[in-house]
Amino acid sequence: LDPATRAPVTLLELGLTAATGKVIVGCPEGFYRKGNVEIVCQRAGIPVLGSFEAFVEAVRSRIGERRRLPTVDERERR
């Protein structure tokens, strides 16, 4: 969840899918509903990752892919 956005659809999707056990959440400081996201995630046993790097590592670990995902700098250049 990007602090520069409101992400209402993403928040709805989090609420709908939190209980599935298939969700990984990245929510850095500054996101306007971070407290709400943390409550939903706490209830569902989902860790809230505070950086893009931590989010990428969690995704890599979850799906077991070995291919290299872009860094933050590479994403910003696109």
PDB file of N, CA, C and O in Angstrom:
ATOM      1  N   LEU A   1       0.859  -1.172   0.000  1.00  0.00           N
ATOM      2  CA  LEU A   1       0.000   0.000   0.000  1.00  0.00           C
ATOM      3  C   LEU A   1       0.904   1.233   0.000  1.00  0.00           C
ATOM      4  O   LEU A   1       1.727   1.398   0.884  1.00  0.00           O
ATOM      5  N   ASP A   2       0.733   2.048  -0.975  1.00  0.00           N
ATOM      6  CA  ASP A   2       1.581   3.213  -1.181  1.00  0.00           C
ATOM      7  C   ASP A   2       1.017   4.419  -0.436  1.00  0.00           C
ATOM      8  O   ASP A   2      -0.150   4.780  -0.638  1.00  0.00           O
ATOM      9  N   PRO A   3       1.819   5.075   0.414  1.00  0.00           N
ATOM     10  CA  PRO A   3       1.337   6.253   1.137  1.00  0.00           C
ATOM     11  C   PRO A   3       0.877   7.398   0.230  1.00  0.00           C
ATOM     12  O   PRO A   3       0.127   8.263   0.660  1.00  0.00           O
ATOM     13  N   ALA A   4       1.280   7.384  -1.034  1.00  0.00           N
ATOM     14  CA  ALA A   4       0.878   8.442  -1.960  1.00  0.00           C
ATOM     15  C   ALA A   4      -0.504   8.179  -2.559  1.00  0.00           C
ATOM     16  O   ALA A   4      -0.986   8.986  -3.351  1.00  0.00           O
ATOM     17  N   THR A   5      -1.138   7.079  -2.189  1.00  0.00           N
ATOM     18  CA  THR A   5      -2.451   6.734  -2.744  1.00  0.00           C
ATOM     19  C   THR A   5      -3.451   6.499  -1.620  1.00  0.00           C
ATOM     20  O   THR A   5      -3.083   6.329  -0.460  1.00  0.00           O
ATOM     21  N   ARG A   6      -4.714   6.443  -1.986  1.00  0.00           N
ATOM     22  CA  ARG A   6      -5.777   6.092  -1.039  1.00  0.00           C
ATOM     23  C   ARG A   6      -6.099   4.607  -1.103  1.00  0.00           C
ATOM     24  O   ARG A   6      -6.485   4.016  -0.117  1.00  0.00           O
ATOM     25  N   ALA A   7      -5.984   4.000  -2.258  1.00  0.00           N
ATOM     26  CA  ALA A   7      -6.134   2.560  -2.471  1.00  0.00           C
ATOM     27  C   ALA A   7      -7.424   1.955  -1.918  1.00  0.00           C
ATOM     28  O   ALA A   7      -7.393   0.909  -1.275  1.00  0.00           O
ATOM     29  N   PRO A   8      -8.600   2.547  -2.184  1.00  0.00           N
ATOM     30  CA  PRO A   8      -9.832   1.993  -1.628  1.00  0.00           C
ATOM     31  C   PRO A   8     -10.136   0.582  -2.116  1.00  0.00           C
ATOM     32  O   PRO A   8     -10.643  -0.245  -1.345  1.00  0.00           O
ATOM     33  N   VAL A   9      -9.836   0.284  -3.365  1.00  0.00           N
ATOM     34  CA  VAL A   9     -10.099  -1.057  -3.881  1.00  0.00           C
ATOM     35  C   VAL A   9      -9.168  -2.060  -3.212  1.00  0.00           C
ATOM     36  O   VAL A   9      -9.587  -3.160  -2.833  1.00  0.00           O
ATOM     37  N   THR A  10      -7.918  -1.698  -3.023  1.00  0.00           N
ATOM     38  CA  THR A  10      -6.961  -2.588  -2.366  1.00  0.00           C
ATOM     39  C   THR A  10      -7.381  -2.857  -0.925  1.00  0.00           C
ATOM     40  O   THR A  10      -7.268  -3.986  -0.442  1.00  0.00           O
ATOM     41  N   LEU A  11      -7.873  -1.846  -0.237  1.00  0.00           N
ATOM     42  CA  LEU A  11      -8.363  -2.052   1.131  1.00  0.00           C
ATOM     43  C   LEU A  11      -9.557  -2.994   1.150  1.00  0.00           C
ATOM     44  O   LEU A  11      -9.652  -3.868   2.030  1.00  0.00           O
ATOM     45  N   LEU A  12     -10.455  -2.843   0.206  1.00  0.00           N
ATOM     46  CA  LEU A  12     -11.598  -3.754   0.095  1.00  0.00           C
ATOM     47  C   LEU A  12     -11.109  -5.174  -0.156  1.00  0.00           C
ATOM     48  O   LEU A  12     -11.559  -6.126   0.496  1.00  0.00           O
ATOM     49  N   GLU A  13     -10.170  -5.323  -1.082  1.00  0.00           N
ATOM     50  CA  GLU A  13      -9.630  -6.648  -1.395  1.00  0.00           C
ATOM     51  C   GLU A  13      -8.938  -7.270  -0.188  1.00  0.00           C
ATOM     52  O   GLU A  13      -9.069  -8.469   0.058  1.00  0.00           O
ATOM     53  N   LEU A  14      -8.235  -6.462   0.588  1.00  0.00           N
ATOM     54  CA  LEU A  14      -7.611  -6.973   1.807  1.00  0.00           C
ATOM     55  C   LEU A  14      -8.677  -7.516   2.748  1.00  0.00           C
ATOM     56  O   LEU A  14      -8.549  -8.622   3.269  1.00  0.00           O
ATOM     57  N   GLY A  15      -9.737  -6.765   2.943  1.00  0.00           N
ATOM     58  CA  GLY A  15     -10.816  -7.221   3.812  1.00  0.00           C
ATOM     59  C   GLY A  15     -11.468  -8.505   3.339  1.00  0.00           C
ATOM     60  O   GLY A  15     -11.816  -9.380   4.137  1.00  0.00           O
ATOM     61  N   LEU A  16     -11.609  -8.637   2.035  1.00  0.00           N
ATOM     62  CA  LEU A  16     -12.262  -9.820   1.472  1.00  0.00           C
ATOM     63  C   LEU A  16     -11.366 -11.059   1.474  1.00  0.00           C
ATOM     64  O   LEU A  16     -11.864 -12.183   1.505  1.00  0.00           O
ATOM     65  N   THR A  17     -10.051 -10.869   1.417  1.00  0.00           N
ATOM     66  CA  THR A  17      -9.141 -12.012   1.270  1.00  0.00           C
ATOM     67  C   THR A  17      -8.271 -12.307   2.487  1.00  0.00           C
ATOM     68  O   THR A  17      -7.564 -13.310   2.499  1.00  0.00           O
ATOM     69  N   ALA A  18      -8.334 -11.476   3.511  1.00  0.00           N
ATOM     70  CA  ALA A  18      -7.444 -11.639   4.662  1.00  0.00           C
ATOM     71  C   ALA A  18      -7.520 -13.031   5.280  1.00  0.00           C
ATOM     72  O   ALA A  18      -6.503 -13.608   5.654  1.00  0.00           O
ATOM     73  N   ALA A  19      -8.695 -13.583   5.364  1.00  0.00           N
ATOM     74  CA  ALA A  19      -8.867 -14.878   6.028  1.00  0.00           C
ATOM     75  C   ALA A  19      -8.408 -16.065   5.181  1.00  0.00           C
ATOM     76  O   ALA A  19      -8.367 -17.191   5.676  1.00  0.00           O
ATOM     77  N   THR A  20      -8.013 -15.837   3.938  1.00  0.00           N
ATOM     78  CA  THR A  20      -7.620 -16.943   3.063  1.00  0.00           C
ATOM     79  C   THR A  20      -6.233 -17.493   3.356  1.00  0.00           C
ATOM     80  O   THR A  20      -5.917 -18.596   2.932  1.00  0.00           O
ATOM     81  N   GLY A  21      -5.412 -16.704   4.021  1.00  0.00           N
ATOM     82  CA  GLY A  21      -4.034 -17.134   4.268  1.00  0.00           C
ATOM     83  C   GLY A  21      -3.130 -16.952   3.065  1.00  0.00           C
ATOM     84  O   GLY A  21      -1.990 -17.388   3.080  1.00  0.00           O
ATOM     85  N   LYS A  22      -3.618 -16.310   2.030  1.00  0.00           N
ATOM     86  CA  LYS A  22      -2.845 -16.122   0.806  1.00  0.00           C
ATOM     87  C   LYS A  22      -2.356 -14.697   0.630  1.00  0.00           C
ATOM     88  O   LYS A  22      -1.866 -14.340  -0.422  1.00  0.00           O
ATOM     89  N   VAL A  23      -2.476 -13.879   1.655  1.00  0.00           N
ATOM     90  CA  VAL A  23      -2.197 -12.456   1.532  1.00  0.00           C
ATOM     91  C   VAL A  23      -0.844 -12.115   2.146  1.00  0.00           C
ATOM     92  O   VAL A  23      -0.489 -12.603   3.213  1.00  0.00           O
ATOM     93  N   ILE A  24      -0.114 -11.268   1.454  1.00  0.00           N
ATOM     94  CA  ILE A  24       1.112 -10.661   1.977  1.00  0.00           C
ATOM     95  C   ILE A  24       0.879  -9.163   1.915  1.00  0.00           C
ATOM     96  O   ILE A  24       0.496  -8.642   0.868  1.00  0.00           O
ATOM     97  N   VAL A  25       1.102  -8.458   3.013  1.00  0.00           N
ATOM     98  CA  VAL A  25       0.790  -7.034   3.064  1.00  0.00           C
ATOM     99  C   VAL A  25       2.042  -6.201   3.291  1.00  0.00           C
ATOM    100  O   VAL A  25       2.802  -6.443   4.224  1.00  0.00           O
ATOM    101  N   GLY A  26       2.220  -5.232   2.410  1.00  0.00           N
ATOM    102  CA  GLY A  26       3.258  -4.227   2.573  1.00  0.00           C
ATOM    103  C   GLY A  26       2.577  -2.892   2.818  1.00  0.00           C
ATOM    104  O   GLY A  26       1.809  -2.428   1.986  1.00  0.00           O
ATOM    105  N   CYS A  27       2.830  -2.309   3.987  1.00  0.00           N
ATOM    106  CA  CYS A  27       2.170  -1.048   4.339  1.00  0.00           C
ATOM    107  C   CYS A  27       3.150  -0.187   5.129  1.00  0.00           C
ATOM    108  O   CYS A  27       3.276  -0.324   6.344  1.00  0.00           O
ATOM    109  N   PRO A  28       3.864   0.709   4.440  1.00  0.00           N
ATOM    110  CA  PRO A  28       4.860   1.533   5.124  1.00  0.00           C
ATOM    111  C   PRO A  28       4.227   2.635   5.967  1.00  0.00           C
ATOM    112  O   PRO A  28       3.034   2.946   5.827  1.00  0.00           O
ATOM    113  N   GLU A  29       5.043   3.220   6.825  1.00  0.00           N
ATOM    114  CA  GLU A  29       4.600   4.382   7.601  1.00  0.00           C
ATOM    115  C   GLU A  29       4.124   5.449   6.621  1.00  0.00           C
ATOM    116  O   GLU A  29       4.678   5.606   5.539  1.00  0.00           O
ATOM    117  N   GLY A  30       3.092   6.149   6.994  1.00  0.00           N
ATOM    118  CA  GLY A  30       2.582   7.226   6.161  1.00  0.00           C
ATOM    119  C   GLY A  30       1.317   6.869   5.400  1.00  0.00           C
ATOM    120  O   GLY A  30       0.629   7.760   4.913  1.00  0.00           O
ATOM    121  N   PHE A  31       1.005   5.560   5.310  1.00  0.00           N
ATOM    122  CA  PHE A  31      -0.249   5.199   4.651  1.00  0.00           C
ATOM    123  C   PHE A  31      -1.386   5.625   5.561  1.00  0.00           C
ATOM    124  O   PHE A  31      -1.396   5.320   6.749  1.00  0.00           O
ATOM    125  N   TYR A  32      -2.365   6.317   5.014  1.00  0.00           N
ATOM    126  CA  TYR A  32      -3.378   6.992   5.824  1.00  0.00           C
ATOM    127  C   TYR A  32      -4.259   6.046   6.633  1.00  0.00           C
ATOM    128  O   TYR A  32      -4.871   6.476   7.612  1.00  0.00           O
ATOM    129  N   ARG A  33      -4.337   4.791   6.292  1.00  0.00           N
ATOM    130  CA  ARG A  33      -5.140   3.813   7.034  1.00  0.00           C
ATOM    131  C   ARG A  33      -4.283   2.681   7.597  1.00  0.00           C
ATOM    132  O   ARG A  33      -4.762   1.573   7.804  1.00  0.00           O
ATOM    133  N   LYS A  34      -3.028   2.981   7.876  1.00  0.00           N
ATOM    134  CA  LYS A  34      -2.117   1.949   8.366  1.00  0.00           C
ATOM    135  C   LYS A  34      -2.664   1.262   9.620  1.00  0.00           C
ATOM    136  O   LYS A  34      -2.589   0.059   9.755  1.00  0.00           O
ATOM    137  N   GLY A  35      -3.243   2.014  10.524  1.00  0.00           N
ATOM    138  CA  GLY A  35      -3.807   1.429  11.740  1.00  0.00           C
ATOM    139  C   GLY A  35      -4.902   0.421  11.441  1.00  0.00           C
ATOM    140  O   GLY A  35      -4.951  -0.661  12.036  1.00  0.00           O
ATOM    141  N   ASN A  36      -5.772   0.758  10.509  1.00  0.00           N
ATOM    142  CA  ASN A  36      -6.840  -0.164  10.115  1.00  0.00           C
ATOM    143  C   ASN A  36      -6.261  -1.424   9.473  1.00  0.00           C
ATOM    144  O   ASN A  36      -6.728  -2.538   9.738  1.00  0.00           O
ATOM    145  N   VAL A  37      -5.271  -1.232   8.613  1.00  0.00           N
ATOM    146  CA  VAL A  37      -4.617  -2.367   7.950  1.00  0.00           C
ATOM    147  C   VAL A  37      -3.989  -3.275   8.996  1.00  0.00           C
ATOM    148  O   VAL A  37      -4.135  -4.504   8.943  1.00  0.00           O
ATOM    149  N   GLU A  38      -3.324  -2.694   9.983  1.00  0.00           N
ATOM    150  CA  GLU A  38      -2.688  -3.497  11.032  1.00  0.00           C
ATOM    151  C   GLU A  38      -3.716  -4.290  11.842  1.00  0.00           C
ATOM    152  O   GLU A  38      -3.467  -5.445  12.195  1.00  0.00           O
ATOM    153  N   ILE A  39      -4.857  -3.709  12.117  1.00  0.00           N
ATOM    154  CA  ILE A  39      -5.900  -4.425  12.871  1.00  0.00           C
ATOM    155  C   ILE A  39      -6.419  -5.614  12.078  1.00  0.00           C
ATOM    156  O   ILE A  39      -6.533  -6.727  12.606  1.00  0.00           O
ATOM    157  N   VAL A  40      -6.744  -5.395  10.810  1.00  0.00           N
ATOM    158  CA  VAL A  40      -7.227  -6.493   9.958  1.00  0.00           C
ATOM    159  C   VAL A  40      -6.178  -7.596   9.885  1.00  0.00           C
ATOM    160  O   VAL A  40      -6.479  -8.782  10.031  1.00  0.00           O
ATOM    161  N   CYS A  41      -4.933  -7.196   9.673  1.00  0.00           N
ATOM    162  CA  CYS A  41      -3.865  -8.184   9.538  1.00  0.00           C
ATOM    163  C   CYS A  41      -3.603  -8.921  10.845  1.00  0.00           C
ATOM    164  O   CYS A  41      -3.367 -10.135  10.845  1.00  0.00           O
ATOM    165  N   GLN A  42      -3.659  -8.227  11.954  1.00  0.00           N
ATOM    166  CA  GLN A  42      -3.461  -8.876  13.249  1.00  0.00           C
ATOM    167  C   GLN A  42      -4.531  -9.935  13.488  1.00  0.00           C
ATOM    168  O   GLN A  42      -4.228 -11.057  13.897  1.00  0.00           O
ATOM    169  N   ARG A  43      -5.763  -9.616  13.200  1.00  0.00           N
ATOM    170  CA  ARG A  43      -6.868 -10.560  13.393  1.00  0.00           C
ATOM    171  C   ARG A  43      -6.728 -11.787  12.497  1.00  0.00           C
ATOM    172  O   ARG A  43      -7.150 -12.883  12.868  1.00  0.00           O
ATOM    173  N   ALA A  44      -6.138 -11.600  11.312  1.00  0.00           N
ATOM    174  CA  ALA A  44      -5.999 -12.700  10.354  1.00  0.00           C
ATOM    175  C   ALA A  44      -4.625 -13.380  10.433  1.00  0.00           C
ATOM    176  O   ALA A  44      -4.370 -14.323   9.689  1.00  0.00           O
ATOM    177  N   GLY A  45      -3.753 -12.896  11.323  1.00  0.00           N
ATOM    178  CA  GLY A  45      -2.429 -13.490  11.454  1.00  0.00           C
ATOM    179  C   GLY A  45      -1.498 -13.181  10.283  1.00  0.00           C
ATOM    180  O   GLY A  45      -0.635 -13.985   9.946  1.00  0.00           O
ATOM    181  N   ILE A  46      -1.683 -12.020   9.674  1.00  0.00           N
ATOM    182  CA  ILE A  46      -0.876 -11.606   8.525  1.00  0.00           C
ATOM    183  C   ILE A  46       0.155 -10.587   8.997  1.00  0.00           C
ATOM    184  O   ILE A  46      -0.205  -9.561   9.570  1.00  0.00           O
ATOM    185  N   PRO A  47       1.438 -10.832   8.748  1.00  0.00           N
ATOM    186  CA  PRO A  47       2.423  -9.809   9.110  1.00  0.00           C
ATOM    187  C   PRO A  47       2.303  -8.597   8.183  1.00  0.00           C
ATOM    188  O   PRO A  47       1.984  -8.739   7.008  1.00  0.00           O
ATOM    189  N   VAL A  48       2.533  -7.418   8.735  1.00  0.00           N
ATOM    190  CA  VAL A  48       2.539  -6.194   7.949  1.00  0.00           C
ATOM    191  C   VAL A  48       3.988  -5.785   7.744  1.00  0.00           C
ATOM    192  O   VAL A  48       4.700  -5.507   8.706  1.00  0.00           O
ATOM    193  N   LEU A  49       4.414  -5.772   6.500  1.00  0.00           N
ATOM    194  CA  LEU A  49       5.796  -5.454   6.164  1.00  0.00           C
ATOM    195  C   LEU A  49       5.899  -3.968   5.857  1.00  0.00           C
ATOM    196  O   LEU A  49       5.094  -3.433   5.102  1.00  0.00           O
ATOM    197  N   GLY A  50       6.908  -3.316   6.439  1.00  0.00           N
ATOM    198  CA  GLY A  50       7.003  -1.868   6.351  1.00  0.00           C
ATOM    199  C   GLY A  50       7.834  -1.312   5.215  1.00  0.00           C
ATOM    200  O   GLY A  50       7.912  -0.105   5.059  1.00  0.00           O
ATOM    201  N   SER A  51       8.447  -2.178   4.419  1.00  0.00           N
ATOM    202  CA  SER A  51       9.257  -1.674   3.306  1.00  0.00           C
ATOM    203  C   SER A  51       9.031  -2.533   2.070  1.00  0.00           C
ATOM    204  O   SER A  51       8.645  -3.698   2.170  1.00  0.00           O
ATOM    205  N   PHE A  52       9.306  -1.945   0.923  1.00  0.00           N
ATOM    206  CA  PHE A  52       9.165  -2.693  -0.327  1.00  0.00           C
ATOM    207  C   PHE A  52      10.130  -3.874  -0.349  1.00  0.00           C
ATOM    208  O   PHE A  52       9.781  -4.960  -0.801  1.00  0.00           O
ATOM    209  N   GLU A  53      11.335  -3.668   0.159  1.00  0.00           N
ATOM    210  CA  GLU A  53      12.333  -4.736   0.164  1.00  0.00           C
ATOM    211  C   GLU A  53      11.858  -5.927   0.994  1.00  0.00           C
ATOM    212  O   GLU A  53      12.008  -7.075   0.590  1.00  0.00           O
ATOM    213  N   ALA A  54      11.289  -5.655   2.162  1.00  0.00           N
ATOM    214  CA  ALA A  54      10.772  -6.731   3.012  1.00  0.00           C
ATOM    215  C   ALA A  54       9.594  -7.431   2.332  1.00  0.00           C
ATOM    216  O   ALA A  54       9.460  -8.656   2.420  1.00  0.00           O
ATOM    217  N   PHE A  55       8.769  -6.664   1.645  1.00  0.00           N
ATOM    218  CA  PHE A  55       7.637  -7.230   0.915  1.00  0.00           C
ATOM    219  C   PHE A  55       8.119  -8.168  -0.183  1.00  0.00           C
ATOM    220  O   PHE A  55       7.634  -9.288  -0.325  1.00  0.00           O
ATOM    221  N   VAL A  56       9.114  -7.723  -0.957  1.00  0.00           N
ATOM    222  CA  VAL A  56       9.658  -8.552  -2.039  1.00  0.00           C
ATOM    223  C   VAL A  56      10.242  -9.842  -1.472  1.00  0.00           C
ATOM    224  O   VAL A  56      10.010 -10.932  -2.015  1.00  0.00           O
ATOM    225  N   GLU A  57      10.968  -9.750  -0.383  1.00  0.00           N
ATOM    226  CA  GLU A  57      11.555 -10.945   0.229  1.00  0.00           C
ATOM    227  C   GLU A  57      10.466 -11.920   0.678  1.00  0.00           C
ATOM    228  O   GLU A  57      10.579 -13.134   0.494  1.00  0.00           O
ATOM    229  N   ALA A  58       9.394 -11.409   1.254  1.00  0.00           N
ATOM    230  CA  ALA A  58       8.288 -12.271   1.684  1.00  0.00           C
ATOM    231  C   ALA A  58       7.613 -12.939   0.493  1.00  0.00           C
ATOM    232  O   ALA A  58       7.264 -14.125   0.551  1.00  0.00           O
ATOM    233  N   VAL A  59       7.435 -12.199  -0.587  1.00  0.00           N
ATOM    234  CA  VAL A  59       6.831 -12.773  -1.793  1.00  0.00           C
ATOM    235  C   VAL A  59       7.749 -13.856  -2.360  1.00  0.00           C
ATOM    236  O   VAL A  59       7.291 -14.956  -2.697  1.00  0.00           O
ATOM    237  N   ARG A  60       9.037 -13.566  -2.449  1.00  0.00           N
ATOM    238  CA  ARG A  60       9.993 -14.570  -2.937  1.00  0.00           C
ATOM    239  C   ARG A  60       9.933 -15.841  -2.097  1.00  0.00           C
ATOM    240  O   ARG A  60       9.920 -16.950  -2.623  1.00  0.00           O
ATOM    241  N   SER A  61       9.909 -15.655  -0.815  1.00  0.00           N
ATOM    242  CA  SER A  61       9.871 -16.802   0.091  1.00  0.00           C
ATOM    243  C   SER A  61       8.579 -17.594  -0.091  1.00  0.00           C
ATOM    244  O   SER A  61       8.588 -18.824  -0.125  1.00  0.00           O
ATOM    245  N   ARG A  62       7.479 -16.902  -0.221  1.00  0.00           N
ATOM    246  CA  ARG A  62       6.173 -17.553  -0.336  1.00  0.00           C
ATOM    247  C   ARG A  62       6.052 -18.356  -1.619  1.00  0.00           C
ATOM    248  O   ARG A  62       5.583 -19.472  -1.621  1.00  0.00           O
ATOM    249  N   ILE A  63       6.441 -17.796  -2.714  1.00  0.00           N
ATOM    250  CA  ILE A  63       6.229 -18.482  -3.984  1.00  0.00           C
ATOM    251  C   ILE A  63       7.432 -19.304  -4.426  1.00  0.00           C
ATOM    252  O   ILE A  63       7.334 -20.086  -5.364  1.00  0.00           O
ATOM    253  N   GLY A  64       8.548 -19.128  -3.741  1.00  0.00           N
ATOM    254  CA  GLY A  64       9.712 -19.941  -4.044  1.00  0.00           C
ATOM    255  C   GLY A  64      10.349 -19.661  -5.392  1.00  0.00           C
ATOM    256  O   GLY A  64      11.086 -20.496  -5.906  1.00  0.00           O
ATOM    257  N   GLU A  65      10.090 -18.516  -5.957  1.00  0.00           N
ATOM    258  CA  GLU A  65      10.702 -18.195  -7.238  1.00  0.00           C
ATOM    259  C   GLU A  65      12.162 -17.827  -7.042  1.00  0.00           C
ATOM    260  O   GLU A  65      12.542 -17.251  -6.041  1.00  0.00           O
ATOM    261  N   ARG A  66      12.943 -18.125  -8.052  1.00  0.00           N
ATOM    262  CA  ARG A  66      14.352 -17.756  -8.013  1.00  0.00           C
ATOM    263  C   ARG A  66      14.665 -16.587  -8.933  1.00  0.00           C
ATOM    264  O   ARG A  66      15.750 -16.057  -8.912  1.00  0.00           O
ATOM    265  N   ARG A  67      13.684 -16.200  -9.743  1.00  0.00           N
ATOM    266  CA  ARG A  67      13.978 -15.097 -10.657  1.00  0.00           C
ATOM    267  C   ARG A  67      14.083 -13.798  -9.871  1.00  0.00           C
ATOM    268  O   ARG A  67      13.454 -13.610  -8.846  1.00  0.00           O
ATOM    269  N   ARG A  68      14.874 -12.917 -10.365  1.00  0.00           N
ATOM    270  CA  ARG A  68      15.149 -11.662  -9.690  1.00  0.00           C
ATOM    271  C   ARG A  68      14.004 -10.675  -9.908  1.00  0.00           C
ATOM    272  O   ARG A  68      13.625 -10.395 -11.027  1.00  0.00           O
ATOM    273  N   LEU A  69      13.449 -10.138  -8.807  1.00  0.00           N
ATOM    274  CA  LEU A  69      12.421  -9.113  -8.881  1.00  0.00           C
ATOM    275  C   LEU A  69      13.104  -7.744  -8.891  1.00  0.00           C
ATOM    276  O   LEU A  69      14.185  -7.581  -8.330  1.00  0.00           O
ATOM    277  N   PRO A  70      12.505  -6.737  -9.528  1.00  0.00           N
ATOM    278  CA  PRO A  70      13.150  -5.428  -9.622  1.00  0.00           C
ATOM    279  C   PRO A  70      13.291  -4.749  -8.267  1.00  0.00           C
ATOM    280  O   PRO A  70      12.451  -4.917  -7.384  1.00  0.00           O
ATOM    281  N   THR A  71      14.381  -3.996  -8.119  1.00  0.00           N
ATOM    282  CA  THR A  71      14.586  -3.212  -6.908  1.00  0.00           C
ATOM    283  C   THR A  71      13.717  -1.965  -6.968  1.00  0.00           C
ATOM    284  O   THR A  71      13.143  -1.644  -8.004  1.00  0.00           O
ATOM    285  N   VAL A  72      13.649  -1.233  -5.870  1.00  0.00           N
ATOM    286  CA  VAL A  72      12.879   0.005  -5.826  1.00  0.00           C
ATOM    287  C   VAL A  72      13.417   0.980  -6.870  1.00  0.00           C
ATOM    288  O   VAL A  72      12.656   1.599  -7.610  1.00  0.00           O
ATOM    289  N   ASP A  73      14.740   1.111  -6.955  1.00  0.00           N
ATOM    290  CA  ASP A  73      15.332   2.033  -7.934  1.00  0.00           C
ATOM    291  C   ASP A  73      14.958   1.644  -9.358  1.00  0.00           C
ATOM    292  O   ASP A  73      14.663   2.500 -10.185  1.00  0.00           O
ATOM    293  N   GLU A  74      14.983   0.380  -9.667  1.00  0.00           N
ATOM    294  CA  GLU A  74      14.631  -0.080 -11.009  1.00  0.00           C
ATOM    295  C   GLU A  74      13.160   0.201 -11.307  1.00  0.00           C
ATOM    296  O   GLU A  74      12.810   0.574 -12.421  1.00  0.00           O
ATOM    297  N   ARG A  75      12.309   0.035 -10.320  1.00  0.00           N
ATOM    298  CA  ARG A  75      10.880   0.318 -10.505  1.00  0.00           C
ATOM    299  C   ARG A  75      10.658   1.796 -10.789  1.00  0.00           C
ATOM    300  O   ARG A  75       9.852   2.169 -11.623  1.00  0.00           O
ATOM    301  N   GLU A  76      11.373   2.666 -10.085  1.00  0.00           N
ATOM    302  CA  GLU A  76      11.186   4.106 -10.251  1.00  0.00           C
ATOM    303  C   GLU A  76      11.671   4.581 -11.620  1.00  0.00           C
ATOM    304  O   GLU A  76      11.174   5.574 -12.130  1.00  0.00           O
ATOM    305  N   ARG A  77      12.628   3.888 -12.218  1.00  0.00           N
ATOM    306  CA  ARG A  77      13.131   4.272 -13.539  1.00  0.00           C
ATOM    307  C   ARG A  77      12.145   3.953 -14.639  1.00  0.00           C
ATOM    308  O   ARG A  77      12.239   4.482 -15.724  1.00  0.00           O
ATOM    309  N   ARG A  78      11.205   3.071 -14.397  1.00  0.00           N
ATOM    310  CA  ARG A  78      10.243   2.673 -15.440  1.00  0.00           C
ATOM    311  C   ARG A  78       9.214   3.724 -15.698  1.00  0.00           C
ATOM    312  O   ARG A  78       8.759   4.492 -15.047  1.00  0.00           O
TER     313      ARG A  78
END
